[in-house]
PDB file of N, CA and C in Angstrom:
ATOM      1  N   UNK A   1       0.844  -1.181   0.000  1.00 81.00           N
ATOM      2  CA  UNK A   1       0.000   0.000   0.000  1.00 81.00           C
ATOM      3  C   UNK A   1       0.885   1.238   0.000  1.00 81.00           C
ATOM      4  N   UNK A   2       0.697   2.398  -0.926  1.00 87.00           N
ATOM      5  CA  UNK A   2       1.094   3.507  -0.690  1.00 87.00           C
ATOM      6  C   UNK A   2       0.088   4.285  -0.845  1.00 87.00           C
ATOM      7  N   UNK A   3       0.939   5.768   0.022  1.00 88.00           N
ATOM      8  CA  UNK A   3      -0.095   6.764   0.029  1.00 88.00           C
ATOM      9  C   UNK A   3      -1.034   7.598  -1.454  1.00 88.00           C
ATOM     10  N   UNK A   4      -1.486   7.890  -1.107  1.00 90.00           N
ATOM     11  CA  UNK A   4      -1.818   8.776  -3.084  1.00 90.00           C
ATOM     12  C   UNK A   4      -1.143   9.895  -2.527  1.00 90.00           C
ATOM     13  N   UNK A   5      -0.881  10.672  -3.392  1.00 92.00           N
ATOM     14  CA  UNK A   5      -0.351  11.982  -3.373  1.00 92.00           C
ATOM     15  C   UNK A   5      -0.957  13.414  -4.067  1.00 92.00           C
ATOM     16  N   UNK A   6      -2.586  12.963  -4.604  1.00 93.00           N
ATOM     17  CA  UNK A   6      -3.120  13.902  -4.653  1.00 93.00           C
ATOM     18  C   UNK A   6      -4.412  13.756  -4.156  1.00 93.00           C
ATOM     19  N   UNK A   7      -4.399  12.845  -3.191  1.00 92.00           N
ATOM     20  CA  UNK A   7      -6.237  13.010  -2.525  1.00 92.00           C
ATOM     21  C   UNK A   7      -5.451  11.824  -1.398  1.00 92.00           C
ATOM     22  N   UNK A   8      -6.449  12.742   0.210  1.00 91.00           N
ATOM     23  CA  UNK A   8      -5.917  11.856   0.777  1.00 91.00           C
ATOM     24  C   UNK A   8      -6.322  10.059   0.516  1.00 91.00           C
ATOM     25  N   UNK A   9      -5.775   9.126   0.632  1.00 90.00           N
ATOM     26  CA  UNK A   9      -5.732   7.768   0.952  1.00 90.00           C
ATOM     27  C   UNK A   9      -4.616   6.972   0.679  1.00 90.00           C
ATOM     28  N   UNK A  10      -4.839   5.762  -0.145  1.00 89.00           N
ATOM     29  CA  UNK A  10      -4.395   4.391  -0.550  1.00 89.00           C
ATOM     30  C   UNK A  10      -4.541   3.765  -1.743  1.00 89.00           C
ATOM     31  N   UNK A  11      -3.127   3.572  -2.337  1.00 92.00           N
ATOM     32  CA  UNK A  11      -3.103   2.591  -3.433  1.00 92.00           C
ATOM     33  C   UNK A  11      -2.770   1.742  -2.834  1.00 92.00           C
ATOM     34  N   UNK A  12      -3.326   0.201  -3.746  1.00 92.00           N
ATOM     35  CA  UNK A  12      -3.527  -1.456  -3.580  1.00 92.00           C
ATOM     36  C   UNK A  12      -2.954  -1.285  -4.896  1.00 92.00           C
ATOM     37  N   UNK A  13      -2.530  -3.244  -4.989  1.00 94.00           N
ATOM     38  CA  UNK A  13      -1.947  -3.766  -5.185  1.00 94.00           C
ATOM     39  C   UNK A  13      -1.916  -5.038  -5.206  1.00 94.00           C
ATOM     40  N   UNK A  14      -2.004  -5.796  -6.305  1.00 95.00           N
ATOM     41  CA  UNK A  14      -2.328  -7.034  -6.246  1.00 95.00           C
ATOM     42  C   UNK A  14      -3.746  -7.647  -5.630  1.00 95.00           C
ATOM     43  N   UNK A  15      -3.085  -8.930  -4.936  1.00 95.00           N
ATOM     44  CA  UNK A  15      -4.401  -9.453  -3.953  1.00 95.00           C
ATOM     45  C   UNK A  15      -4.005  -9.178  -2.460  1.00 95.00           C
ATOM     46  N   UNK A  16      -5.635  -9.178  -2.246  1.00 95.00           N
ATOM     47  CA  UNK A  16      -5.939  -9.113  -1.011  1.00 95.00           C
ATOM     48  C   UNK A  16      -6.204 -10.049  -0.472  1.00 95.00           C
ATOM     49  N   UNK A  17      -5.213 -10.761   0.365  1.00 95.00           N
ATOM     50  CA  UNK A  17      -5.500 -12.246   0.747  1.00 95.00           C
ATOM     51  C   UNK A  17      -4.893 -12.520   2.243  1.00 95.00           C
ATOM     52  N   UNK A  18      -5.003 -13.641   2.870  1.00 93.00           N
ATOM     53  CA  UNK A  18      -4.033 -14.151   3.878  1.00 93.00           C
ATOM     54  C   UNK A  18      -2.970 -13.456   4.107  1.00 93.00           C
ATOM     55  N   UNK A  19      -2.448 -13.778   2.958  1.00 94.00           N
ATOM     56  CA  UNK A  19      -0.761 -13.363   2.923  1.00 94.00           C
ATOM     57  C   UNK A  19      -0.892 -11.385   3.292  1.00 94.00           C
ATOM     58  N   UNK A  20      -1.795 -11.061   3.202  1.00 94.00           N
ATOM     59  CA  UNK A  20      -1.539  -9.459   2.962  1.00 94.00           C
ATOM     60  C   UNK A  20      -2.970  -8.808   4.023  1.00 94.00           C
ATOM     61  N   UNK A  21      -3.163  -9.785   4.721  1.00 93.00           N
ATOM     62  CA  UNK A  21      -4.079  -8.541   5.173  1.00 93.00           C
ATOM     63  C   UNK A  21      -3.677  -8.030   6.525  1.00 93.00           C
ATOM     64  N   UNK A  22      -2.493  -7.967   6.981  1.00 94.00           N
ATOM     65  CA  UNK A  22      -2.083  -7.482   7.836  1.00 94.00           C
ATOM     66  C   UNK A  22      -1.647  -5.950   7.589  1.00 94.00           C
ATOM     67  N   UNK A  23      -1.015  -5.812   5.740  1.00 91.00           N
ATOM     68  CA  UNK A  23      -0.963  -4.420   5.663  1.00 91.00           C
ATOM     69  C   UNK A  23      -2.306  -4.051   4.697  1.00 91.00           C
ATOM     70  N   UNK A  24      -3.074  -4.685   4.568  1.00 93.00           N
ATOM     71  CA  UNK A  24      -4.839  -4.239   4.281  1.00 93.00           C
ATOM     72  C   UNK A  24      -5.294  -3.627   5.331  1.00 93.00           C
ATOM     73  N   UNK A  25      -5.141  -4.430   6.352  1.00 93.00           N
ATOM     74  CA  UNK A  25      -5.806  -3.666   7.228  1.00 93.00           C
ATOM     75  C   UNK A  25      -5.152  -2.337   8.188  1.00 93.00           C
ATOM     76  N   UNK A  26      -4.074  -2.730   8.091  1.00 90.00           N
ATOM     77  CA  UNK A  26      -2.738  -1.412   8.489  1.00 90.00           C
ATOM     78  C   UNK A  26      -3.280   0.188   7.476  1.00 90.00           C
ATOM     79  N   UNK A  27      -3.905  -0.157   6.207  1.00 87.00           N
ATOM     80  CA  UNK A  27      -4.217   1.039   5.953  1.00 87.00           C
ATOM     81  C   UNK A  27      -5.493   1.357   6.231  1.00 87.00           C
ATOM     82  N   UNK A  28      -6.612   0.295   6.420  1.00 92.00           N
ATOM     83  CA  UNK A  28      -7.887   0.274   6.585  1.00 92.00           C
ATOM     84  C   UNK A  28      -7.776   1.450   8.013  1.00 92.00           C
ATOM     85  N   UNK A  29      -6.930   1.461   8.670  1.00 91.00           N
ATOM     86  CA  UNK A  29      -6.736   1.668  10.030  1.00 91.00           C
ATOM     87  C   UNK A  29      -6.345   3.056   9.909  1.00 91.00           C
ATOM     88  N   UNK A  30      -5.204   3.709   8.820  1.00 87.00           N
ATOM     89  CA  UNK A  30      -4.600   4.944   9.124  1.00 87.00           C
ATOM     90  C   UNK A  30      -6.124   5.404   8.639  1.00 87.00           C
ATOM     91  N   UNK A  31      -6.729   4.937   7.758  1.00 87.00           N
ATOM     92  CA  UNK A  31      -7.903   5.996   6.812  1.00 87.00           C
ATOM     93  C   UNK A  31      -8.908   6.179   8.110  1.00 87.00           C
ATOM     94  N   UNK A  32      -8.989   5.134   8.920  1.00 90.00           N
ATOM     95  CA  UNK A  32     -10.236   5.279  10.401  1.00 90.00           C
ATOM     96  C   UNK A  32      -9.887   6.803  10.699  1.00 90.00           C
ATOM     97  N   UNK A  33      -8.569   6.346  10.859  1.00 89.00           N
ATOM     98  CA  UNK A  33      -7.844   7.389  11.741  1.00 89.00           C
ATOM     99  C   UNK A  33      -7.561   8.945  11.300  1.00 89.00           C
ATOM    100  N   UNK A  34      -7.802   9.157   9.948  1.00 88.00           N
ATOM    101  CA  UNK A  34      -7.716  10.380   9.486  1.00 88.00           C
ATOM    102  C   UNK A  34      -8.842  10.899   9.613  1.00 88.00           C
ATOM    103  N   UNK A  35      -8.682  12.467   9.408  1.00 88.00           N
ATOM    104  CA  UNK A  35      -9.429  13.174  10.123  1.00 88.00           C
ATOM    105  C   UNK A  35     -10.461  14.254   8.534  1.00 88.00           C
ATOM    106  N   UNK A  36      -9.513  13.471   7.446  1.00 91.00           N
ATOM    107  CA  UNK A  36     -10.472  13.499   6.288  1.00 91.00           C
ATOM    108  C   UNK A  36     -11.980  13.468   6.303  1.00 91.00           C
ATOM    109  N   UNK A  37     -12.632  13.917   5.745  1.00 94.00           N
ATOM    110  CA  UNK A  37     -14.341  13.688   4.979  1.00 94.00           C
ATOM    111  C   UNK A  37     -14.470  12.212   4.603  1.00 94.00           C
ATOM    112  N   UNK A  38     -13.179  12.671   3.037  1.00 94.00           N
ATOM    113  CA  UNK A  38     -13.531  11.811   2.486  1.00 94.00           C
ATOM    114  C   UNK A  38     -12.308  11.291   2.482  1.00 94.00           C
ATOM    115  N   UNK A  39     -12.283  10.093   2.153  1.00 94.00           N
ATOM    116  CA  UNK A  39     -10.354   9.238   2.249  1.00 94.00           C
ATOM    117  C   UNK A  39     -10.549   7.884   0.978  1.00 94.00           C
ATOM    118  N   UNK A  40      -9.962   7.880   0.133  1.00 94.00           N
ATOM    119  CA  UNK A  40      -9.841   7.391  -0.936  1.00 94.00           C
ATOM    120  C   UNK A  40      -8.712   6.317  -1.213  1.00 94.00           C
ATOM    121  N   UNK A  41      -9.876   4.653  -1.701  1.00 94.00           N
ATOM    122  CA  UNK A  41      -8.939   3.771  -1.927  1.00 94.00           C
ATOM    123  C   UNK A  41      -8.356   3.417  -3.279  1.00 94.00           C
ATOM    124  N   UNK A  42      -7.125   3.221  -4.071  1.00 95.00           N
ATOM    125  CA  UNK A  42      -7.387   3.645  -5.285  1.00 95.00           C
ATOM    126  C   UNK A  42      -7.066   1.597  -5.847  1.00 95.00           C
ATOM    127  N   UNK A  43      -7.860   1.296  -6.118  1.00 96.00           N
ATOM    128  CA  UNK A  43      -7.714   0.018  -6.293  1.00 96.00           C
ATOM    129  C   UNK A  43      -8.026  -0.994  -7.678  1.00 96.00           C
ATOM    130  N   UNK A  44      -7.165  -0.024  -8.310  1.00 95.00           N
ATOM    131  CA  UNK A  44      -7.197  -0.515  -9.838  1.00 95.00           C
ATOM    132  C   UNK A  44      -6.124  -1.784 -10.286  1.00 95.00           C
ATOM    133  N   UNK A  45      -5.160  -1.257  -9.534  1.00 96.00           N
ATOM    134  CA  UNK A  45      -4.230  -2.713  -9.766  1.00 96.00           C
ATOM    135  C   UNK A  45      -4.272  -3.986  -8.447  1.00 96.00           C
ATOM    136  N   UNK A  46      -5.715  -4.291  -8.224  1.00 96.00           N
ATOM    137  CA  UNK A  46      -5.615  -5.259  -7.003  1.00 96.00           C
ATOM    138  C   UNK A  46      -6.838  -6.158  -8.187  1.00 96.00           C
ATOM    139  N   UNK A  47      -6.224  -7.413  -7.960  1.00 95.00           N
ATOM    140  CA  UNK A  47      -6.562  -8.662  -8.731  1.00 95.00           C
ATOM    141  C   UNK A  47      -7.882  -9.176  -7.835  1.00 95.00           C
ATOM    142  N   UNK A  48      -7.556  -9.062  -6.766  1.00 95.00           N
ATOM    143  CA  UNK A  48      -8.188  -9.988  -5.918  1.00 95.00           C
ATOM    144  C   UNK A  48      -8.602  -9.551  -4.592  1.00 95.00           C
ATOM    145  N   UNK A  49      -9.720  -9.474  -3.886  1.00 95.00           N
ATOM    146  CA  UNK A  49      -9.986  -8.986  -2.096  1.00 95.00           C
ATOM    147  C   UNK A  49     -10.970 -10.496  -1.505  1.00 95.00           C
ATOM    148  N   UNK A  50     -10.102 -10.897  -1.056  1.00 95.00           N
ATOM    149  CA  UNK A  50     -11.062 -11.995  -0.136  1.00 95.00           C
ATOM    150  C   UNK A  50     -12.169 -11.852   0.444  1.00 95.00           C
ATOM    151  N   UNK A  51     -13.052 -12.381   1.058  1.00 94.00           N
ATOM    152  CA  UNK A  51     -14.190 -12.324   1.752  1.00 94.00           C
ATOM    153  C   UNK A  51     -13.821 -11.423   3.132  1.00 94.00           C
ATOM    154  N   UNK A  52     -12.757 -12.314   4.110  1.00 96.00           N
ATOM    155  CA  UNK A  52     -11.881 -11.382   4.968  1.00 96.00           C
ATOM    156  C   UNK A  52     -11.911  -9.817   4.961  1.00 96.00           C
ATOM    157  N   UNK A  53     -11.249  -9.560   4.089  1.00 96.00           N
ATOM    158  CA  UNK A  53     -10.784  -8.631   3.109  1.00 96.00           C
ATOM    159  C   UNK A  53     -11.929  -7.250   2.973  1.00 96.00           C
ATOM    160  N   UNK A  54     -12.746  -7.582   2.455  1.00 96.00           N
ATOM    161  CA  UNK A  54     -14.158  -6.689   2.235  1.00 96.00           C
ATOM    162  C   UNK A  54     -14.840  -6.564   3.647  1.00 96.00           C
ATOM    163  N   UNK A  55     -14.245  -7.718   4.145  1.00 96.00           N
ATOM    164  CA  UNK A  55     -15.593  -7.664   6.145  1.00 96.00           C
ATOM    165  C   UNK A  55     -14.156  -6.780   6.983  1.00 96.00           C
ATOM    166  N   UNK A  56     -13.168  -6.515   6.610  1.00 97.00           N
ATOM    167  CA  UNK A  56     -12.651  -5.226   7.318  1.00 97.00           C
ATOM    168  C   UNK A  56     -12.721  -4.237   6.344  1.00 97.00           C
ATOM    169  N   UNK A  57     -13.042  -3.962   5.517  1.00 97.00           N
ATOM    170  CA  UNK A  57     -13.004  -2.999   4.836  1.00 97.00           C
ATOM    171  C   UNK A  57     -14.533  -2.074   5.547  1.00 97.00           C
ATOM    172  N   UNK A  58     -15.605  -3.422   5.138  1.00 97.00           N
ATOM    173  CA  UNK A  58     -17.458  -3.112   5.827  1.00 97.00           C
ATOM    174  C   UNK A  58     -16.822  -2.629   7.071  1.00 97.00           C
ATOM    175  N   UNK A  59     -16.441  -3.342   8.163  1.00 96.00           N
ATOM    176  CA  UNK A  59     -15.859  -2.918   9.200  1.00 96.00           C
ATOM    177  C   UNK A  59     -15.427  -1.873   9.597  1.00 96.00           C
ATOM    178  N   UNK A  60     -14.627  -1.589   9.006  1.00 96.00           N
ATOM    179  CA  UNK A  60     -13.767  -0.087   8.806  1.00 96.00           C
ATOM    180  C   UNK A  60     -14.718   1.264   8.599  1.00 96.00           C
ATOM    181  N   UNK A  61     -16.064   0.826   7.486  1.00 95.00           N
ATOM    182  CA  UNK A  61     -16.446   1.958   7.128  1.00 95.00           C
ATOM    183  C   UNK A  61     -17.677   2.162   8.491  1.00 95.00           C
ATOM    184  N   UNK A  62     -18.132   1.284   8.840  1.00 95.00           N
ATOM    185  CA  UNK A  62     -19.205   1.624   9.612  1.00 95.00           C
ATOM    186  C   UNK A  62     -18.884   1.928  10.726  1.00 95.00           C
ATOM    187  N   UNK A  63     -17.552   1.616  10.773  1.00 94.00           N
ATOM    188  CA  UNK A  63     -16.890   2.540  12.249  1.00 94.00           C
ATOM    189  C   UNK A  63     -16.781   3.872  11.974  1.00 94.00           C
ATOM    190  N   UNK A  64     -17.026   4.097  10.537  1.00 93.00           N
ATOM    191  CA  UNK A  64     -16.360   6.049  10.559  1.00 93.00           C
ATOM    192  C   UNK A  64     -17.342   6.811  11.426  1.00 93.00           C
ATOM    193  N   UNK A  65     -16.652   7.953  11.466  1.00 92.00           N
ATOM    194  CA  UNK A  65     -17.940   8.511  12.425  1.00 92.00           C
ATOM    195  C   UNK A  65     -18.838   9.159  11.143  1.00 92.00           C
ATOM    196  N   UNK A  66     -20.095   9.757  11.931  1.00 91.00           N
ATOM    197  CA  UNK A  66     -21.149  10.573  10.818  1.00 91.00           C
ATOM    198  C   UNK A  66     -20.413  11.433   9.497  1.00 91.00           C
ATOM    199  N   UNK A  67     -20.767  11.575   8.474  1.00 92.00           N
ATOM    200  CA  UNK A  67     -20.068  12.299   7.593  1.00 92.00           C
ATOM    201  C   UNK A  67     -18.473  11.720   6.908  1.00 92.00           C
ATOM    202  N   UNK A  68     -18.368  10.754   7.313  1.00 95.00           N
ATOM    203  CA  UNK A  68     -16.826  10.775   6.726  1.00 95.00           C
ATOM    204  C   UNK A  68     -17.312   9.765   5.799  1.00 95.00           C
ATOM    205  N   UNK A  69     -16.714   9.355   5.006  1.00 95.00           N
ATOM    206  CA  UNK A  69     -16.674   7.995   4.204  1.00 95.00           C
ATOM    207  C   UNK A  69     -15.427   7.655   3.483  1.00 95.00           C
ATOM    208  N   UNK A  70     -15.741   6.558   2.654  1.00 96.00           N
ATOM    209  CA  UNK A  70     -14.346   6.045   2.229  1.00 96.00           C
ATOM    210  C   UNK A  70     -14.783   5.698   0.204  1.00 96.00           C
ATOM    211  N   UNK A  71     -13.722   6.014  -0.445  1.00 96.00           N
ATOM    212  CA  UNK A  71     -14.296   6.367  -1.888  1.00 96.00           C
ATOM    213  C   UNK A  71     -13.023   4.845  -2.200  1.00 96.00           C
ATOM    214  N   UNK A  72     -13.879   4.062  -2.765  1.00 96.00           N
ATOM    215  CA  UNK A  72     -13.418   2.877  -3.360  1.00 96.00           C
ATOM    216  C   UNK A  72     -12.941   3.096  -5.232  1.00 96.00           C
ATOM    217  N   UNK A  73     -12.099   3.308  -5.777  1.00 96.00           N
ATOM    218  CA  UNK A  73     -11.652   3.778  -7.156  1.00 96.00           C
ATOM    219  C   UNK A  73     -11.601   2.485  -7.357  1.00 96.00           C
ATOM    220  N   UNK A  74     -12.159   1.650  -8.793  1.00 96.00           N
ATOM    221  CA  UNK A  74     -11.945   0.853  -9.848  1.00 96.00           C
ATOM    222  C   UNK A  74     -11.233  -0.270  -9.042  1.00 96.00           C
ATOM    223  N   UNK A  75     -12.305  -0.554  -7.967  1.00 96.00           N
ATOM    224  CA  UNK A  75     -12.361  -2.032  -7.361  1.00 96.00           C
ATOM    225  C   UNK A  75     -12.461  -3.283  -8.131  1.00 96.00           C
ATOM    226  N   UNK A  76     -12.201  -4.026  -8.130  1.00 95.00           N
ATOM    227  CA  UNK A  76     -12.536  -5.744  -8.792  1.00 95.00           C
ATOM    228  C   UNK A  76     -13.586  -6.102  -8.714  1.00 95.00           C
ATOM    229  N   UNK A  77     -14.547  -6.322  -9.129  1.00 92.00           N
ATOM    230  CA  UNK A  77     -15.798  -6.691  -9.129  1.00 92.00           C
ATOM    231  C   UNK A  77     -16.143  -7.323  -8.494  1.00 92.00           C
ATOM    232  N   UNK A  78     -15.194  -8.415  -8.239  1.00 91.00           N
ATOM    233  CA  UNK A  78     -16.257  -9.370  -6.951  1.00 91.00           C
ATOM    234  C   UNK A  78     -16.186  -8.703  -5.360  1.00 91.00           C
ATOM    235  N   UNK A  79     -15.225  -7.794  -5.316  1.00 94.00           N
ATOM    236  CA  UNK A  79     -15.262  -6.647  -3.967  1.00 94.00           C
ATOM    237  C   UNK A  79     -16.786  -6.114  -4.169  1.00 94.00           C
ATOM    238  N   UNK A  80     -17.489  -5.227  -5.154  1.00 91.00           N
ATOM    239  CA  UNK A  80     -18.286  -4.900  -5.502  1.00 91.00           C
ATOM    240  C   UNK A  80     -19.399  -5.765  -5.086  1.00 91.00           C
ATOM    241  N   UNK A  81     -19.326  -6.367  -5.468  1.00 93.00           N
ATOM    242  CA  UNK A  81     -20.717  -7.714  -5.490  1.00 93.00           C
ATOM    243  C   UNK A  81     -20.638  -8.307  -3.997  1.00 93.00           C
ATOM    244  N   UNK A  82     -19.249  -8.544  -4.036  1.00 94.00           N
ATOM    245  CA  UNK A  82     -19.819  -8.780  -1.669  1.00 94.00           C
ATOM    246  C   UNK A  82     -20.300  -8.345  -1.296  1.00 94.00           C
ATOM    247  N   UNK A  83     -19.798  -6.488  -1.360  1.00 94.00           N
ATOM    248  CA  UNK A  83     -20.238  -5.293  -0.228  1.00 94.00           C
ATOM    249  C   UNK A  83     -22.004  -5.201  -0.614  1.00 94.00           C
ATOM    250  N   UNK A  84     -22.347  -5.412  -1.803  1.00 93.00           N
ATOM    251  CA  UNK A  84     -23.697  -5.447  -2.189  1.00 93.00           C
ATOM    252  C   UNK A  84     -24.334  -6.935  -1.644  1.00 93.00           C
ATOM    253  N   UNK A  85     -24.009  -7.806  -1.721  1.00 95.00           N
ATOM    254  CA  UNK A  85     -24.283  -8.574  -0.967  1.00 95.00           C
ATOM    255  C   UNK A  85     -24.429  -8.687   0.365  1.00 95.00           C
ATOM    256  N   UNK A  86     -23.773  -8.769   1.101  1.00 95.00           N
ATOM    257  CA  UNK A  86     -23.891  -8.629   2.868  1.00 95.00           C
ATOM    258  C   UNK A  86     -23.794  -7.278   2.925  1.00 95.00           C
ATOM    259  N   UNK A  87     -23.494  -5.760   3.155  1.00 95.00           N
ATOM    260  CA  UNK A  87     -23.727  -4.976   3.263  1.00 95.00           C
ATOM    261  C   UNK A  87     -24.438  -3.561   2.301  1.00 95.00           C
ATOM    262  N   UNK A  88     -25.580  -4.261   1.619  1.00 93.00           N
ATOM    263  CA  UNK A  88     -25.835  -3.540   0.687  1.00 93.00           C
ATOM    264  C   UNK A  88     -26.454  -2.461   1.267  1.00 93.00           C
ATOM    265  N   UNK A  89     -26.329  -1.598   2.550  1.00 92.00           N
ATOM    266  CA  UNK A  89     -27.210  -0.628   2.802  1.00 92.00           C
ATOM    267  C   UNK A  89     -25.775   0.357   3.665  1.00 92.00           C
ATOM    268  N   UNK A  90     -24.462   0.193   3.352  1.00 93.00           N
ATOM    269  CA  UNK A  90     -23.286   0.903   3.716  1.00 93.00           C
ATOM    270  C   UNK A  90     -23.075   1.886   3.080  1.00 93.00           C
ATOM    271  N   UNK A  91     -23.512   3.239   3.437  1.00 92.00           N
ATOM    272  CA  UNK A  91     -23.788   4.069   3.029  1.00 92.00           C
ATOM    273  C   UNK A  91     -22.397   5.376   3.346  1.00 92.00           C
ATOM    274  N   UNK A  92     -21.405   4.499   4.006  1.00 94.00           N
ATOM    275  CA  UNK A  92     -19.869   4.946   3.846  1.00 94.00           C
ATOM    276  C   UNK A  92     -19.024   4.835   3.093  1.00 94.00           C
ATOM    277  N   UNK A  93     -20.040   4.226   2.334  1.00 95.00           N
ATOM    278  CA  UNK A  93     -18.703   3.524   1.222  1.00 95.00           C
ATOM    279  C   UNK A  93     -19.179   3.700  -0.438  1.00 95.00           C
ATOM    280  N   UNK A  94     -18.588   4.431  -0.841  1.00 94.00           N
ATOM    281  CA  UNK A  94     -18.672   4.988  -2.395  1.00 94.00           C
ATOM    282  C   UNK A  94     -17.771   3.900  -3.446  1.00 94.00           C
ATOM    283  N   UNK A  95     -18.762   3.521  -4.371  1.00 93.00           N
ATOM    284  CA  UNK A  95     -17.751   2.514  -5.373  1.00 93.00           C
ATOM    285  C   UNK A  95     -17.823   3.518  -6.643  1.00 93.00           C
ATOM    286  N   UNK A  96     -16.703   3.907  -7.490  1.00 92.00           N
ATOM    287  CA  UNK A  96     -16.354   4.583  -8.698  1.00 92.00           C
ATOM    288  C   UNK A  96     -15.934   3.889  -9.581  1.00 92.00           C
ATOM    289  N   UNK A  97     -16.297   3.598 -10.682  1.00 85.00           N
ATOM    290  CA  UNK A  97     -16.058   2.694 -11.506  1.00 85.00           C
ATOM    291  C   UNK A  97     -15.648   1.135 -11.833  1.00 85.00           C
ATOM    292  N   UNK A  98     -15.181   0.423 -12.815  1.00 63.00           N
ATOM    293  CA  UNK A  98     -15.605  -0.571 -12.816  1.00 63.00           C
ATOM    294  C   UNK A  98     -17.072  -1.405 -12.438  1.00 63.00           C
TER     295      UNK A  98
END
């Protein structure tokens, strides 16, 4: 994960799996923690987000407080189709394309 450098958040990378969700969720965590509106994941080059994966992400967002949210950029589709699936009423969480 690195930072973006023109909006606050996070570029991904590859998959999101076992092997990696210790720094998935390491950023899931700085974005809680910022004091941003809005905080932006940019996730065009990630192949893959596990089930795991998306339930800290859901996690993450419904912890924000009122008003903040988290802007998901050109997610993988089956990320898409979980969060609509088990959390289809997360209203922190913005999906942009794909």
């Amino acid at each position: 994960m690195l930072p973006l450098t023109d909006r606050p958040g996070w570029q991904a990378a590859g998959e999101v799996s076992l092997l990696t969700h210790s720094a998935w969720e390491q950023a899931l965590s700085h974005l809680a923690r910022s004091d941003e509106e809005t905080c932006h994941l940019e996730l065009s080059a990630v192949t893959f987000v596990d089930v795991a994966g998306v339930s800290a992400l859901a996690m993450t967002a419904q912890g924000l407080p009122q008003g903040r949210r988290i802007v998901l950029e050109e997610p993988p589709a089956t990320l898409r189709r979980v969060l609509d699936l088990f959390w289809p009423d997360l209203l922190t969480v913005e999906v942009i394309g794909r």
